[in-house]
mmCIF file of C-alpha atoms in Angstrom:
data_model
loop_
_atom_site.group_PDB
_atom_site.id
_atom_site.type_symbol
_atom_site.label_atom_id
_atom_site.label_comp_id
_atom_site.label_asym_id
_atom_site.label_seq_id
_atom_site.Cartn_x
_atom_site.Cartn_y
_atom_site.Cartn_z
ATOM 1 C CA UNK A 24 -21.244 12.218 -0.699
ATOM 2 C CA UNK A 25 -24.505 13.031 -2.487
ATOM 3 C CA UNK A 26 -22.715 13.768 -5.745
ATOM 4 C CA UNK A 27 -20.672 10.572 -5.739
ATOM 5 C CA UNK A 28 -22.396 8.154 -8.132
ATOM 6 C CA UNK A 29 -22.010 5.001 -6.039
ATOM 7 C CA UNK A 30 -24.272 2.319 -7.396
ATOM 8 C CA UNK A 31 -25.986 4.450 -9.986
ATOM 9 C CA UNK A 32 -26.561 1.459 -12.240
ATOM 10 C CA UNK A 33 -29.053 -1.288 -11.499
ATOM 11 C CA UNK A 34 -27.275 -4.675 -11.843
ATOM 12 C CA UNK A 35 -30.360 -5.976 -13.595
ATOM 13 C CA UNK A 36 -29.811 -3.404 -16.318
ATOM 14 C CA UNK A 37 -26.118 -3.207 -17.200
ATOM 15 C CA UNK A 38 -26.711 -2.032 -20.736
ATOM 16 C CA UNK A 39 -25.273 1.396 -19.931
ATOM 17 C CA UNK A 40 -21.715 0.054 -20.087
ATOM 18 C CA UNK A 41 -19.665 -0.199 -23.277
ATOM 19 C CA UNK A 42 -20.301 -3.430 -25.116
ATOM 20 C CA UNK A 43 -17.579 -5.902 -24.135
ATOM 21 C CA UNK A 44 -17.258 -9.650 -24.025
ATOM 22 C CA UNK A 45 -17.233 -9.569 -20.234
ATOM 23 C CA UNK A 46 -20.680 -7.945 -20.098
ATOM 24 C CA UNK A 47 -22.048 -10.926 -21.985
ATOM 25 C CA UNK A 48 -20.457 -13.361 -19.546
ATOM 26 C CA UNK A 49 -23.390 -15.002 -17.711
ATOM 27 C CA UNK A 50 -21.130 -16.142 -14.846
ATOM 28 C CA UNK A 51 -19.930 -12.606 -14.175
ATOM 29 C CA UNK A 52 -23.476 -11.276 -14.423
ATOM 30 C CA UNK A 53 -24.699 -13.887 -11.952
ATOM 31 C CA UNK A 54 -21.815 -13.276 -9.527
ATOM 32 C CA UNK A 55 -22.666 -9.568 -9.424
ATOM 33 C CA UNK A 56 -26.268 -10.418 -8.627
ATOM 34 C CA UNK A 57 -25.164 -12.988 -6.028
ATOM 35 C CA UNK A 58 -23.375 -10.265 -4.070
ATOM 36 C CA UNK A 59 -26.780 -8.781 -3.272
ATOM 37 C CA UNK A 60 -28.054 -12.048 -1.784
ATOM 38 C CA UNK A 61 -26.749 -12.763 1.755
ATOM 39 C CA UNK A 62 -27.101 -16.481 1.103
ATOM 40 C CA UNK A 63 -24.781 -16.432 -1.922
ATOM 41 C CA UNK A 64 -22.593 -13.423 -1.060
ATOM 42 C CA UNK A 65 -19.646 -15.276 0.451
ATOM 43 C CA UNK A 66 -19.137 -17.543 -2.571
ATOM 44 C CA UNK A 67 -19.638 -14.594 -4.951
ATOM 45 C CA UNK A 68 -16.978 -12.586 -3.119
ATOM 46 C CA UNK A 69 -14.557 -15.471 -3.411
ATOM 47 C CA UNK A 70 -15.338 -16.072 -7.066
ATOM 48 C CA UNK A 71 -15.020 -12.437 -8.129
ATOM 49 C CA UNK A 72 -11.865 -11.974 -6.081
ATOM 50 C CA UNK A 73 -10.199 -14.943 -7.775
ATOM 51 C CA UNK A 74 -11.281 -13.927 -11.278
ATOM 52 C CA UNK A 75 -10.958 -10.138 -11.036
ATOM 53 C CA UNK A 76 -7.919 -10.006 -13.314
ATOM 54 C CA UNK A 77 -9.960 -11.641 -16.071
ATOM 55 C CA UNK A 78 -12.268 -8.630 -16.317
ATOM 56 C CA UNK A 79 -10.475 -5.337 -17.088
ATOM 57 C CA UNK A 80 -13.610 -3.257 -16.408
ATOM 58 C CA UNK A 81 -14.838 -5.126 -13.348
ATOM 59 C CA UNK A 82 -14.125 -2.031 -11.226
ATOM 60 C CA UNK A 83 -16.508 0.074 -13.329
ATOM 61 C CA UNK A 84 -19.212 -2.571 -13.140
ATOM 62 C CA UNK A 85 -18.885 -2.925 -9.374
ATOM 63 C CA UNK A 86 -18.939 0.812 -8.747
ATOM 64 C CA UNK A 87 -21.982 1.566 -10.893
ATOM 65 C CA UNK A 88 -24.072 -1.474 -9.993
ATOM 66 C CA UNK A 89 -26.819 -0.567 -7.554
ATOM 67 C CA UNK A 90 -26.104 -1.679 -3.994
ATOM 68 C CA UNK A 91 -22.747 -3.358 -4.673
ATOM 69 C CA UNK A 92 -20.521 -0.764 -3.005
ATOM 70 C CA UNK A 93 -22.815 -0.761 0.026
ATOM 71 C CA UNK A 94 -22.449 -4.541 0.205
ATOM 72 C CA UNK A 95 -18.634 -4.377 0.057
ATOM 73 C CA UNK A 96 -18.467 -1.710 2.747
ATOM 74 C CA UNK A 97 -20.902 -3.663 4.907
ATOM 75 C CA UNK A 98 -18.565 -6.651 4.682
ATOM 76 C CA UNK A 99 -15.741 -4.481 5.996
ATOM 77 C CA UNK A 100 -17.521 -2.790 8.889
ATOM 78 C CA UNK A 101 -19.090 -6.073 9.982
ATOM 79 C CA UNK A 102 -15.737 -7.243 11.416
ATOM 80 C CA UNK A 103 -14.765 -4.034 13.230
ATOM 81 C CA UNK A 104 -16.073 -5.426 16.522
ATOM 82 C CA UNK A 105 -13.718 -8.393 16.137
ATOM 83 C CA UNK A 106 -10.584 -6.232 16.023
ATOM 84 C CA UNK A 107 -10.353 -5.248 19.681
ATOM 85 C CA UNK A 108 -10.215 -7.498 21.558
ATOM 86 C CA UNK A 109 -8.801 -9.592 18.695
ATOM 87 C CA UNK A 110 -11.380 -12.274 17.887
ATOM 88 C CA UNK A 111 -11.120 -12.416 14.104
ATOM 89 C CA UNK A 112 -11.308 -15.963 12.768
ATOM 90 C CA UNK A 113 -9.586 -17.116 9.602
ATOM 91 C CA UNK A 114 -12.975 -17.630 7.936
ATOM 92 C CA UNK A 115 -14.082 -14.061 8.704
ATOM 93 C CA UNK A 116 -10.674 -12.732 7.665
ATOM 94 C CA UNK A 117 -10.767 -14.529 4.316
ATOM 95 C CA UNK A 118 -14.252 -13.219 3.614
ATOM 96 C CA UNK A 119 -13.441 -9.571 4.317
ATOM 97 C CA UNK A 120 -10.167 -9.887 2.418
ATOM 98 C CA UNK A 121 -12.116 -10.988 -0.651
ATOM 99 C CA UNK A 122 -14.155 -7.796 -0.337
ATOM 100 C CA UNK A 123 -10.935 -5.794 0.066
ATOM 101 C CA UNK A 124 -9.533 -7.399 -3.075
ATOM 102 C CA UNK A 125 -12.505 -6.049 -5.019
ATOM 103 C CA UNK A 126 -11.956 -2.615 -3.509
ATOM 104 C CA UNK A 127 -8.323 -2.839 -4.602
ATOM 105 C CA UNK A 128 -9.593 -3.512 -8.099
ATOM 106 C CA UNK A 129 -11.658 -0.301 -7.908
ATOM 107 C CA UNK A 130 -8.727 1.676 -6.453
ATOM 108 C CA UNK A 131 -6.521 0.527 -9.339
ATOM 109 C CA UNK A 132 -8.854 1.446 -12.189
ATOM 110 C CA UNK A 133 -8.385 4.922 -13.725
ATOM 111 C CA UNK A 134 -12.146 5.387 -14.205
ATOM 112 C CA UNK A 135 -13.044 4.637 -10.582
ATOM 113 C CA UNK A 136 -9.972 5.744 -8.599
ATOM 114 C CA UNK A 137 -11.061 9.370 -8.284
ATOM 115 C CA UNK A 138 -14.584 8.336 -7.261
ATOM 116 C CA UNK A 139 -13.082 5.921 -4.737
ATOM 117 C CA UNK A 140 -11.098 8.766 -3.151
ATOM 118 C CA UNK A 141 -13.960 11.261 -3.280
ATOM 119 C CA UNK A 142 -16.093 8.830 -1.300
ATOM 120 C CA UNK A 143 -13.277 8.553 1.312
ATOM 121 C CA UNK A 144 -13.352 4.767 1.066
ATOM 122 C CA UNK A 145 -9.665 4.294 2.070
ATOM 123 C CA UNK A 146 -10.655 5.330 5.597
ATOM 124 C CA UNK A 147 -12.538 2.037 5.931
ATOM 125 C CA UNK A 148 -9.159 0.215 5.728
ATOM 126 C CA UNK A 149 -7.428 2.229 8.459
ATOM 127 C CA UNK A 150 -8.850 0.270 11.442
ATOM 128 C CA UNK A 151 -7.338 -2.881 9.918
ATOM 129 C CA UNK A 152 -3.938 -1.218 9.496
ATOM 130 C CA UNK A 153 -4.036 -0.141 13.136
ATOM 131 C CA UNK A 154 -4.284 -3.680 14.529
ATOM 132 C CA UNK A 155 -1.388 -5.297 16.378
ATOM 133 C CA UNK A 156 -2.249 -9.001 16.593
ATOM 134 C CA UNK A 157 0.337 -11.188 14.856
ATOM 135 C CA UNK A 158 -2.089 -14.016 14.091
ATOM 136 C CA UNK A 159 -2.385 -15.085 10.457
ATOM 137 C CA UNK A 160 -5.954 -13.829 10.187
ATOM 138 C CA UNK A 161 -4.923 -10.309 11.231
ATOM 139 C CA UNK A 162 -1.747 -10.330 9.170
ATOM 140 C CA UNK A 163 -3.719 -11.305 6.066
ATOM 141 C CA UNK A 164 -6.163 -8.504 6.797
ATOM 142 C CA UNK A 165 -3.393 -5.911 7.185
ATOM 143 C CA UNK A 166 -1.593 -7.095 4.080
ATOM 144 C CA UNK A 167 -4.718 -6.963 1.913
ATOM 145 C CA UNK A 168 -5.588 -3.510 3.271
ATOM 146 C CA UNK A 169 -2.063 -2.327 2.451
ATOM 147 C CA UNK A 170 -2.667 -3.671 -1.043
ATOM 148 C CA UNK A 171 -5.581 -1.265 -1.482
ATOM 149 C CA UNK A 172 -3.429 1.725 -0.471
ATOM 150 C CA UNK A 173 -0.569 0.406 -2.574
ATOM 151 C CA UNK A 174 -2.859 0.282 -5.600
ATOM 152 C CA UNK A 175 -3.655 3.951 -5.087
ATOM 153 C CA UNK A 176 -0.059 5.166 -4.787
ATOM 154 C CA UNK A 177 1.041 3.142 -7.813
ATOM 155 C CA UNK A 178 -0.939 5.550 -9.961
ATOM 156 C CA UNK A 179 1.503 8.404 -9.194
ATOM 157 C CA UNK A 180 -1.417 10.843 -9.318
ATOM 158 C CA UNK A 181 -1.456 14.117 -7.389
ATOM 159 C CA UNK A 182 -5.029 13.450 -6.287
ATOM 160 C CA UNK A 183 -3.860 10.374 -4.390
ATOM 161 C CA UNK A 184 -1.089 12.142 -2.462
ATOM 162 C CA UNK A 185 -3.399 15.083 -1.740
ATOM 163 C CA UNK A 186 -5.870 12.668 -0.183
ATOM 164 C CA UNK A 187 -3.378 10.567 1.784
ATOM 165 C CA UNK A 188 -1.044 13.173 3.303
ATOM 166 C CA UNK A 189 -3.532 14.726 5.781
ATOM 167 C CA UNK A 190 -4.544 11.259 6.994
ATOM 168 C CA UNK A 191 -2.867 8.782 9.358
ATOM 169 C CA UNK A 192 -1.384 6.667 6.575
ATOM 170 C CA UNK A 193 2.276 7.534 7.262
ATOM 171 C CA UNK A 194 1.910 6.744 10.964
ATOM 172 C CA UNK A 195 0.093 3.489 10.200
ATOM 173 C CA UNK A 196 2.723 2.414 7.663
ATOM 174 C CA UNK A 197 5.566 3.208 10.071
ATOM 175 C CA UNK A 198 3.868 1.108 12.735
ATOM 176 C CA UNK A 199 3.684 -1.861 10.357
ATOM 177 C CA UNK A 200 7.261 -1.297 9.172
ATOM 178 C CA UNK A 201 8.372 -1.574 12.792
ATOM 179 C CA UNK A 202 6.455 -4.639 13.888
ATOM 180 C CA UNK A 203 4.856 -6.381 10.894
ATOM 181 C CA UNK A 204 5.926 -9.481 9.032
ATOM 182 C CA UNK A 205 8.462 -8.968 6.275
ATOM 183 C CA UNK A 206 5.827 -9.044 3.538
ATOM 184 C CA UNK A 207 3.726 -6.387 5.272
ATOM 185 C CA UNK A 208 6.875 -4.382 5.993
ATOM 186 C CA UNK A 209 7.751 -4.490 2.309
ATOM 187 C CA UNK A 210 4.357 -3.205 1.151
ATOM 188 C CA UNK A 211 4.247 -0.510 3.860
ATOM 189 C CA UNK A 212 7.772 0.624 2.931
ATOM 190 C CA UNK A 213 6.755 0.723 -0.719
ATOM 191 C CA UNK A 214 3.867 3.038 0.189
ATOM 192 C CA UNK A 215 6.238 5.381 2.072
ATOM 193 C CA UNK A 216 8.604 5.248 -0.898
ATOM 194 C CA UNK A 217 5.808 6.269 -3.278
ATOM 195 C CA UNK A 218 4.702 9.077 -0.941
ATOM 196 C CA UNK A 219 8.291 10.359 -0.900
ATOM 197 C CA UNK A 220 8.319 10.193 -4.689
ATOM 198 C CA UNK A 221 5.972 13.184 -4.747
ATOM 199 C CA UNK A 222 7.613 16.526 -4.045
ATOM 200 C CA UNK A 223 4.694 17.333 -1.765
ATOM 201 C CA UNK A 224 5.215 14.075 0.139
ATOM 202 C CA UNK A 225 8.963 14.664 0.508
ATOM 203 C CA UNK A 226 8.399 18.190 1.779
ATOM 204 C CA UNK A 227 5.670 17.005 4.155
ATOM 205 C CA UNK A 228 7.943 14.464 5.833
ATOM 206 C CA UNK A 229 11.035 16.707 5.903
ATOM 207 C CA UNK A 230 9.248 19.882 6.986
ATOM 208 C CA UNK A 231 9.014 18.751 10.616
ATOM 209 C CA UNK A 232 11.929 17.245 12.535
ATOM 210 C CA UNK A 233 9.611 14.854 14.367
ATOM 211 C CA UNK A 234 8.298 13.342 11.127
ATOM 212 C CA UNK A 235 11.716 13.098 9.524
ATOM 213 C CA UNK A 236 13.304 11.505 12.595
ATOM 214 C CA UNK A 237 10.398 9.050 12.933
ATOM 215 C CA UNK A 238 10.787 7.877 9.336
ATOM 216 C CA UNK A 239 14.600 7.718 9.541
ATOM 217 C CA UNK A 240 14.507 5.763 12.814
ATOM 218 C CA UNK A 241 12.063 3.163 11.519
ATOM 219 C CA UNK A 242 14.114 2.689 8.342
ATOM 220 C CA UNK A 243 17.251 2.318 10.478
ATOM 221 C CA UNK A 244 15.603 -0.293 12.697
ATOM 222 C CA UNK A 245 14.659 -2.346 9.639
ATOM 223 C CA UNK A 246 18.203 -2.142 8.258
ATOM 224 C CA UNK A 247 19.513 -3.460 11.569
ATOM 225 C CA UNK A 248 16.997 -6.309 11.552
ATOM 226 C CA UNK A 249 18.564 -8.260 8.677
ATOM 227 C CA UNK A 250 16.046 -7.426 5.904
ATOM 228 C CA UNK A 251 15.610 -9.392 2.694
ATOM 229 C CA UNK A 252 17.007 -8.071 -0.571
ATOM 230 C CA UNK A 253 13.551 -6.979 -1.726
ATOM 231 C CA UNK A 254 12.881 -5.029 1.468
ATOM 232 C CA UNK A 255 16.371 -3.518 1.527
ATOM 233 C CA UNK A 256 15.903 -2.169 -1.995
ATOM 234 C CA UNK A 257 12.784 -0.262 -0.904
ATOM 235 C CA UNK A 258 14.570 1.002 2.215
ATOM 236 C CA UNK A 259 17.516 2.339 0.197
ATOM 237 C CA UNK A 260 15.130 4.019 -2.251
ATOM 238 C CA UNK A 261 13.434 5.766 0.683
ATOM 239 C CA UNK A 262 16.789 6.943 1.992
ATOM 240 C CA UNK A 263 17.864 8.034 -1.474
ATOM 241 C CA UNK A 264 14.725 10.127 -1.901
ATOM 242 C CA UNK A 265 15.087 11.662 1.568
ATOM 243 C CA UNK A 266 18.577 12.759 0.552
ATOM 244 C CA UNK A 267 17.019 14.915 -2.192
ATOM 245 C CA UNK A 268 15.860 17.308 0.531
ATOM 246 C CA UNK A 269 18.436 19.493 2.342
ATOM 247 C CA UNK A 270 17.019 18.632 5.781
ATOM 248 C CA UNK A 271 16.779 14.971 4.873
ATOM 249 C CA UNK A 272 20.357 14.938 3.643
ATOM 250 C CA UNK A 273 21.582 16.622 6.819
ATOM 251 C CA UNK A 274 19.661 14.163 8.990
ATOM 252 C CA UNK A 275 20.989 11.104 7.146
ATOM 253 C CA UNK A 276 24.575 12.215 7.691
ATOM 254 C CA UNK A 277 23.875 11.343 11.325
ATOM 255 C CA UNK A 278 21.134 8.721 11.122
ATOM 256 C CA UNK A 279 22.085 6.487 8.192
ATOM 257 C CA UNK A 280 22.843 3.170 9.940
ATOM 258 C CA UNK A 281 26.336 1.710 10.031
ATOM 259 C CA UNK A 282 25.146 -1.437 8.243
ATOM 260 C CA UNK A 283 24.700 0.642 5.082
ATOM 261 C CA UNK A 284 28.189 2.097 5.466
ATOM 262 C CA UNK A 285 30.026 -1.225 5.778
ATOM 263 C CA UNK A 286 30.055 -4.682 4.183
ATOM 264 C CA UNK A 287 27.044 -6.122 6.034
ATOM 265 C CA UNK A 288 25.012 -6.545 2.831
ATOM 266 C CA UNK A 289 27.900 -7.372 0.500
ATOM 267 C CA UNK A 290 26.138 -10.451 -0.907
ATOM 268 C CA UNK A 291 23.185 -8.264 -1.948
ATOM 269 C CA UNK A 292 25.424 -5.715 -3.662
ATOM 270 C CA UNK A 293 27.146 -8.498 -5.581
ATOM 271 C CA UNK A 294 23.854 -9.913 -6.823
ATOM 272 C CA UNK A 295 22.119 -6.571 -7.486
ATOM 273 C CA UNK A 296 24.334 -3.891 -9.100
ATOM 274 C CA UNK A 297 21.448 -1.394 -9.101
ATOM 275 C CA UNK A 298 21.169 -1.598 -5.320
ATOM 276 C CA UNK A 299 24.896 -1.009 -4.991
ATOM 277 C CA UNK A 300 24.707 1.950 -7.395
ATOM 278 C CA UNK A 301 21.802 3.525 -5.493
ATOM 279 C CA UNK A 302 23.624 3.124 -2.194
ATOM 280 C CA UNK A 303 26.810 4.664 -3.599
ATOM 281 C CA UNK A 304 24.794 7.643 -4.852
ATOM 282 C CA UNK A 305 23.219 7.984 -1.416
ATOM 283 C CA UNK A 306 26.589 7.837 0.377
ATOM 284 C CA UNK A 307 28.001 10.378 -2.045
ATOM 285 C CA UNK A 308 25.111 12.742 -1.366
ATOM 286 C CA UNK A 309 25.673 12.635 2.383
ATOM 287 C CA UNK A 310 29.427 12.994 1.767
ATOM 288 C CA UNK A 311 30.525 9.776 3.459
ATOM 289 C CA UNK A 312 33.637 9.258 1.364
ATOM 290 C CA UNK A 313 35.032 6.415 3.494
ATOM 291 C CA UNK A 314 31.815 4.413 3.195
ATOM 292 C CA UNK A 315 31.754 5.045 -0.568
ATOM 293 C CA UNK A 316 35.242 3.617 -0.840
ATOM 294 C CA UNK A 317 34.340 0.518 1.205
ATOM 295 C CA UNK A 318 31.268 -0.235 -0.893
ATOM 296 C CA UNK A 319 33.081 0.382 -4.183
ATOM 297 C CA UNK A 320 35.802 -2.097 -3.223
ATOM 298 C CA UNK A 321 33.309 -4.954 -2.848
#
């Protein structure tokens, strides 16, 4: 951690950054300073969270400004005691989610992503992903935390998968896929899909029967729970990628749910030809000729 340059730049002296219009924005400058003041921090978090897309290099500024990363992490750990037993209020949830939104900004930026991983900051989100309360305050917290991990996997960088695989992220995502709201399920399934996209991720999941069966069973449960079109598309992509692996293909011959072999989702196939095409490719790979014929006839 000593070599990770968190907060190496004093916010009172931001001249070390490339000259951009945003660095001359007095409102941005003041909001950064307001994060350091407990009396103005909550409003600054809200303001920066809402306007983060307006500043392409906000992630760089936040990371290198002295004390800012410590402030954001303090916001996160300050609610840990409210997780179990579940006593998180909507006000506290909104505040920490604003801090998480800024961390997502840092996780997304190519200049700060590697630093973000090297400092092991994703681990600060894991307690939120491990909660079970279905209240809106907890759901919002889980969803925003998933957004941080989702921002990492979107990069398709080896460094991200190398960091995530040895951690609990697959188990945490499967837990949310099983019991979360549909929006959280969709983001968690997307993360699994992106992990499978990497050859290393595919091999990791298929190398042990327990992992492969766990993933296949959770996907099957979601298929049988009447998913939306958006969620079903991610599920089919996960199945399709699993079928790239010999063990995955063999497992799906047994574990692919009947609802993907019949006309249950006919209305989705009619409205989304790509989904139908992906499913047909999947059924062909696992050599279910009868199911292929049924889907083709729709």
